[in-house]
Short mmCIF file of the C-alpha atoms (twelve columns), coordinates in Angstrom:
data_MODEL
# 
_entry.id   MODEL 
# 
loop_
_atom_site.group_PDB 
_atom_site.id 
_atom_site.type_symbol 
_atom_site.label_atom_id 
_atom_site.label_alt_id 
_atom_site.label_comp_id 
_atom_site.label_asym_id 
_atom_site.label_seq_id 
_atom_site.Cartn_x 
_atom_site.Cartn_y 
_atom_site.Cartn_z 
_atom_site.pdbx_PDB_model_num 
ATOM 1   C CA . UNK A 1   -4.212  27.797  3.527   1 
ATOM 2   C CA . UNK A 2   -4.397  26.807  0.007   1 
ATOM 3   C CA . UNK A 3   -6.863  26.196  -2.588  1 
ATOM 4   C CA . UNK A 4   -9.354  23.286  -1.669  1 
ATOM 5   C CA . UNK A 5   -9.536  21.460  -4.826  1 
ATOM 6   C CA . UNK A 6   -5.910  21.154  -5.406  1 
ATOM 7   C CA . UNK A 7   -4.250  18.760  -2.532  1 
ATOM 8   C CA . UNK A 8   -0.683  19.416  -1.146  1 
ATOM 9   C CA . UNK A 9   1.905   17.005  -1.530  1 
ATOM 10  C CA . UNK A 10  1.252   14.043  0.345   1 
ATOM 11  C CA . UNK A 11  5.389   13.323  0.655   1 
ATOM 12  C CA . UNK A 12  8.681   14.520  1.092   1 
ATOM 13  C CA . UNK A 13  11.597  14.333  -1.353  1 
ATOM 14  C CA . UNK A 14  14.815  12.883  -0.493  1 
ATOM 15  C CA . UNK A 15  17.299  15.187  1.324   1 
ATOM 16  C CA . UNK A 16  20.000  14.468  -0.924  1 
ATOM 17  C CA . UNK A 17  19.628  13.861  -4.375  1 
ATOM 18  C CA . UNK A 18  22.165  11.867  -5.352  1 
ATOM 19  C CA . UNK A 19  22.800  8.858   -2.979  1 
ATOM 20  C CA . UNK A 20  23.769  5.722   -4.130  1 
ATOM 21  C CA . UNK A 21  22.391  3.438   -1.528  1 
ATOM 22  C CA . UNK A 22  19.052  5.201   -1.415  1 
ATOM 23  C CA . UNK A 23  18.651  4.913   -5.016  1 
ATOM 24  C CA . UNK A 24  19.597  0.946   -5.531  1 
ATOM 25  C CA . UNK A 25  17.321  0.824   -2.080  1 
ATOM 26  C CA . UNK A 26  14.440  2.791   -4.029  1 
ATOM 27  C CA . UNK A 27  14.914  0.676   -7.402  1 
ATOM 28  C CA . UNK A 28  14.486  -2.789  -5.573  1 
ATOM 29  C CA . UNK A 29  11.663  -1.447  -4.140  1 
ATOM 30  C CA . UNK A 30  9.680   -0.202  -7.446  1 
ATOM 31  C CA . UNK A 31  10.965  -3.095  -8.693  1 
ATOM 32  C CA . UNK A 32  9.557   -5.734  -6.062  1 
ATOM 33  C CA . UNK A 33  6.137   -3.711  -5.763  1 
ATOM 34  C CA . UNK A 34  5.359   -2.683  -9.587  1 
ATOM 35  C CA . UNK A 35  5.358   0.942   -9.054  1 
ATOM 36  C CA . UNK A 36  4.962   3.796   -11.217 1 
ATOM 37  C CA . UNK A 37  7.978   5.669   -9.528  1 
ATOM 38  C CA . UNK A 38  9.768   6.354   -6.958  1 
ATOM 39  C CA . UNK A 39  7.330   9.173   -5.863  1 
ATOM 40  C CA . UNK A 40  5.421   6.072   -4.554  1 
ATOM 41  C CA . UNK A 41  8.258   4.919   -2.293  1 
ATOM 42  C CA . UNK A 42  8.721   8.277   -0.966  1 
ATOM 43  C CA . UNK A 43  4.927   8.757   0.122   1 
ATOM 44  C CA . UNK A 44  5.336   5.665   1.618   1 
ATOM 45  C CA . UNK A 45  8.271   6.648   3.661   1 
ATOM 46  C CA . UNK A 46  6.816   9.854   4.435   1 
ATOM 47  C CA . UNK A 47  3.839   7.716   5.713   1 
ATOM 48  C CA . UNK A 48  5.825   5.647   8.286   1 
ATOM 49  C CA . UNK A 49  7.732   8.319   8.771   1 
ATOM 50  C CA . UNK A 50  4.916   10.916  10.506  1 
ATOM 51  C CA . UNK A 51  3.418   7.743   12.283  1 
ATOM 52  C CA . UNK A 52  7.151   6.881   13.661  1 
ATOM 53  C CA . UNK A 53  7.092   10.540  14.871  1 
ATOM 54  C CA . UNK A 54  3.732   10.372  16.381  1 
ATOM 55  C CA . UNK A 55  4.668   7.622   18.390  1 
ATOM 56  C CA . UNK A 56  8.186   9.301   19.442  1 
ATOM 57  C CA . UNK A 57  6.183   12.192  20.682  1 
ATOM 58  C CA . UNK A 58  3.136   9.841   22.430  1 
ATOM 59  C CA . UNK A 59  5.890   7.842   24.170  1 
ATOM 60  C CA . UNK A 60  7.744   10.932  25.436  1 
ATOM 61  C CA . UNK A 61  4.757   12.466  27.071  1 
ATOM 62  C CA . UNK A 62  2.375   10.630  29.661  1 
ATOM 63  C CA . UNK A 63  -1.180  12.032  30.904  1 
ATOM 64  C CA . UNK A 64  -4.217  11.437  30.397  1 
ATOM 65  C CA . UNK A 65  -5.264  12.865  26.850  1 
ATOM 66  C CA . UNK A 66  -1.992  11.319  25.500  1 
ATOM 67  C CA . UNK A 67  -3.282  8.076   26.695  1 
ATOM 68  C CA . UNK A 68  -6.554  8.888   24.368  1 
ATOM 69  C CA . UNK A 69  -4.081  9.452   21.577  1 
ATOM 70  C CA . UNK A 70  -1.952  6.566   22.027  1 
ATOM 71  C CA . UNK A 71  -5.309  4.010   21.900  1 
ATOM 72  C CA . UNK A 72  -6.677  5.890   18.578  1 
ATOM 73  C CA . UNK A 73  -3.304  6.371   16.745  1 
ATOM 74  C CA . UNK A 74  -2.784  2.189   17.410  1 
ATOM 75  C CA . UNK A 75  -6.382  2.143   16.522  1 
ATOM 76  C CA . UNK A 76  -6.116  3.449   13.068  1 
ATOM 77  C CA . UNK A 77  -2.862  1.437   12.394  1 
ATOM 78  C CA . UNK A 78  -4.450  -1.932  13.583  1 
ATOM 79  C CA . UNK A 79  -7.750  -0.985  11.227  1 
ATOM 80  C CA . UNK A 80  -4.854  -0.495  8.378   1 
ATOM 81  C CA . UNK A 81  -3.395  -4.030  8.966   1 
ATOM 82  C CA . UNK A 82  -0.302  -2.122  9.807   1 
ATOM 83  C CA . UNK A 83  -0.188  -3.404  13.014  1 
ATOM 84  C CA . UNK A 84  -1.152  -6.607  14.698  1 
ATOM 85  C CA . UNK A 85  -4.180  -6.132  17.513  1 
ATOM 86  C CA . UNK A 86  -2.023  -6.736  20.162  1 
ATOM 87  C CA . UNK A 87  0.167   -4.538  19.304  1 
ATOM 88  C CA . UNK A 88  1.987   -1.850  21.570  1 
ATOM 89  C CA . UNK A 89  3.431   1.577   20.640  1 
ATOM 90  C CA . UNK A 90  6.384   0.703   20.772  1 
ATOM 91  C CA . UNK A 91  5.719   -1.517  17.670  1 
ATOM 92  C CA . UNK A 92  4.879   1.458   15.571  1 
ATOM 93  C CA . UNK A 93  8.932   2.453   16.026  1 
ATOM 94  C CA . UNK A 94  9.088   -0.638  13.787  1 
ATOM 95  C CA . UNK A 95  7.108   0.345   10.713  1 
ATOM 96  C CA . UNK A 96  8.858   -0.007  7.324   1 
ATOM 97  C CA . UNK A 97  8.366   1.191   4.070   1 
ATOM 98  C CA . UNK A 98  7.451   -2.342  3.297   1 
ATOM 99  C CA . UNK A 99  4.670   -2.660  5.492   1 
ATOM 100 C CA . UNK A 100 2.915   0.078   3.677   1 
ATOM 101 C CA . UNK A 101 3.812   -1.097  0.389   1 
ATOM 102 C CA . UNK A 102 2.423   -4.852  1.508   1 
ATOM 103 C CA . UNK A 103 -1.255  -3.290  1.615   1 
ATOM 104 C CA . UNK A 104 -1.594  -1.573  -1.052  1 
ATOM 105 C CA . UNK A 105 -4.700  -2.771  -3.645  1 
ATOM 106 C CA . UNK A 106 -1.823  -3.324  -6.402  1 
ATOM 107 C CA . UNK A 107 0.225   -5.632  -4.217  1 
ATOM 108 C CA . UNK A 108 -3.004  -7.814  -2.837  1 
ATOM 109 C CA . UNK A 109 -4.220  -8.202  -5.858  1 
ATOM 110 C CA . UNK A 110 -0.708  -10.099 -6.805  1 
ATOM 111 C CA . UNK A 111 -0.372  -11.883 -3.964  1 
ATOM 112 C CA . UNK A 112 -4.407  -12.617 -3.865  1 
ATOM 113 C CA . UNK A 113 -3.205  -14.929 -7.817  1 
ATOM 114 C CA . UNK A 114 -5.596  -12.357 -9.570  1 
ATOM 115 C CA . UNK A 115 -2.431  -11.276 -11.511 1 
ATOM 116 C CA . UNK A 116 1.195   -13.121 -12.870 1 
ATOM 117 C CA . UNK A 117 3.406   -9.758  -11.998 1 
ATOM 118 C CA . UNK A 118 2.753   -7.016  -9.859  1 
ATOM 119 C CA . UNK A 119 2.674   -4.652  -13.188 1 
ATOM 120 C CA . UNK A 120 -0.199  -6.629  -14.454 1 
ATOM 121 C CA . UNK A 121 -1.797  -6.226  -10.652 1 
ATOM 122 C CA . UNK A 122 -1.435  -2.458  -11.423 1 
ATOM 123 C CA . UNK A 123 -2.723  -2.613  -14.860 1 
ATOM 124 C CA . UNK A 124 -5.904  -4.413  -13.935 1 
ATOM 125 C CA . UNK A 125 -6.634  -2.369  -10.933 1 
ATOM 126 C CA . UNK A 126 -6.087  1.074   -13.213 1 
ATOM 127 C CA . UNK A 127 -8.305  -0.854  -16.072 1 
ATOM 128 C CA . UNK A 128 -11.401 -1.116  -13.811 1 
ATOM 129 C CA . UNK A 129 -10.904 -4.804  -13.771 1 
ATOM 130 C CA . UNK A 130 -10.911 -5.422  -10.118 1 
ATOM 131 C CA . UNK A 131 -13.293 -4.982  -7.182  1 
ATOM 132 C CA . UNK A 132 -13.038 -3.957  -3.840  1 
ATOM 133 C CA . UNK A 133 -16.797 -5.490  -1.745  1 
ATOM 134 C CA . UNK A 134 -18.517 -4.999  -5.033  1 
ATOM 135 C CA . UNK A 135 -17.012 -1.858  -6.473  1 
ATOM 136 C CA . UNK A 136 -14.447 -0.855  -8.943  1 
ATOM 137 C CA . UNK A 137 -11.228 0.425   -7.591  1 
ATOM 138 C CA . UNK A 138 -9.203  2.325   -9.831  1 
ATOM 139 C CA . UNK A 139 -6.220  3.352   -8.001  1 
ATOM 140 C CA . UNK A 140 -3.521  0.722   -7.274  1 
ATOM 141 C CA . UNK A 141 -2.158  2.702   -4.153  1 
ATOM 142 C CA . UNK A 142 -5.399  2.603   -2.109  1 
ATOM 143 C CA . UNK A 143 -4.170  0.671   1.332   1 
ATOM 144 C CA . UNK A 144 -6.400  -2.440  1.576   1 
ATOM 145 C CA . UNK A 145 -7.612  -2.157  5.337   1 
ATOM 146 C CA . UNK A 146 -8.002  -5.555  7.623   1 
ATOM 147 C CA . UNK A 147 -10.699 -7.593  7.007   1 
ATOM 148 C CA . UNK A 148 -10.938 -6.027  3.054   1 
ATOM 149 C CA . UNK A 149 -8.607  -8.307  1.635   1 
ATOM 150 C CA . UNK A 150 -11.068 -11.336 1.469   1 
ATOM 151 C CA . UNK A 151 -13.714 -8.822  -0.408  1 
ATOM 152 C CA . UNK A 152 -10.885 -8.589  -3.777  1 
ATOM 153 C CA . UNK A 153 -12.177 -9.917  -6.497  1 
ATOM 154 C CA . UNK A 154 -12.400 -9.742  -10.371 1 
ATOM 155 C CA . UNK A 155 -15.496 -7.595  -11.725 1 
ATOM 156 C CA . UNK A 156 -17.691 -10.341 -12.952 1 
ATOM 157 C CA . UNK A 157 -18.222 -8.124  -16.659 1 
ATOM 158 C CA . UNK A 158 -14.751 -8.194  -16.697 1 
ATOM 159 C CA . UNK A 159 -12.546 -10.026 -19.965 1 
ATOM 160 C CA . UNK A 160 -9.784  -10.379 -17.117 1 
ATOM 161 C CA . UNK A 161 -11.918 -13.428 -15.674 1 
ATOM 162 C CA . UNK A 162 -12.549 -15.279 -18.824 1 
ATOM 163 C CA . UNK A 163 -8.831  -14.539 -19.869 1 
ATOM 164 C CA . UNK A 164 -7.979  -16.658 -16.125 1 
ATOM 165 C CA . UNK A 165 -10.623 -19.275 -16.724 1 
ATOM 166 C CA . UNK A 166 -8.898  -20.100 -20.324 1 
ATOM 167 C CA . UNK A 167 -5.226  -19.485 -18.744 1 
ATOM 168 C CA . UNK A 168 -6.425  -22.075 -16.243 1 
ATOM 169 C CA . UNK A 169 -8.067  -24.825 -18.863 1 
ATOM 170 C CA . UNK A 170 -4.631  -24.534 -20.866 1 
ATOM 171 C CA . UNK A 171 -2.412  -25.319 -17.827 1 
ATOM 172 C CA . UNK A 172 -5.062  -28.564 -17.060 1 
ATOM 173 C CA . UNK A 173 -4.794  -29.840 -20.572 1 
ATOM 174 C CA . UNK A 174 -0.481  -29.593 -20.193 1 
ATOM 175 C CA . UNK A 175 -1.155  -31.783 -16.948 1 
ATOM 176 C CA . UNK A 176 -2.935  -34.041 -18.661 1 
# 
């Protein structure tokens, strides 16, 4: 077993160290989503990667309790926003990396215009500046699940919001 209060790794390192491809794959990556490393990437990867494998298995067996598991594994992928809700299991063969990355806090807060650059995204979700349906959210990697993305916000003692509402008056006056 292991000791309870320290967690195992929650990804898999690359088989070969040294790869080219992977690498310049991995650095557009960190680059595109503001991460930390490229330890990020690879829990990603290892992410769609058990879920691929789940669904190889699923497909290659048919009775009744695989049926069971086929509905809850497509369940918990729809409730991600991995997956659309008409989605079959064959579309969980077509994860990416990138679909995981896409729901992560850090990149919704980006894309949500809380932040300029994805680094600042991390840096105000790290900070305590952001909310998630009222409460703070400190860790950039959390996956944002369907239906949260609407309850982002800025935490309303934050300096973050006045810094946006000044940002904002500044680009009004240049209109004008």
């Amino acid at each position: 077993m292991g000791h309870p209060r320290k967690s195992r790794k929650k990804y898999d390192t690359p088989p070969h160290p040294w790869n080219a491809d992977r690498i310049k794959e991995e650095n557009k990556l960190v680059i595109k989503y503001g991460l930390k490393n490229k330890k990020e990437v690879w829990k990603a990867e290892t992410m769609v990667r058990r879920y691929r494998r789940d669904a190889r298995y699923l497909l290659g067996l048919s009775s009744e309790h695989t049926a069971e598991e086929r509905i809850q594994l497509l369940g918990h992928l729809v409730k991600l926003g991995l997956l659309k809700e008409d989605a079959k299991l064959e579309d969980v063969l077509n994860l990416t990396v990138e679909d995981v990355l896409r729901r992560r806090l850090q990149t919704m807060v980006h894309k949500k215009g809380l932040s300029r650059t994805t680094k600042q995204a991390r840096q105000f979700v790290i900070h305590g500046h952001i909310t998630l349906n009222e409460k703070k959210i400190d860790s950039p990697s959390y996956l944002v699940r369907r239906g949260e993305e609407e309850l982002i916000g800025v935490y309303p003692s934050s300096t973050v919001e006045k810094y946006q509402e000044k940002e904002s008056q500044e680009k009004n006056n240049e209109k004008e």
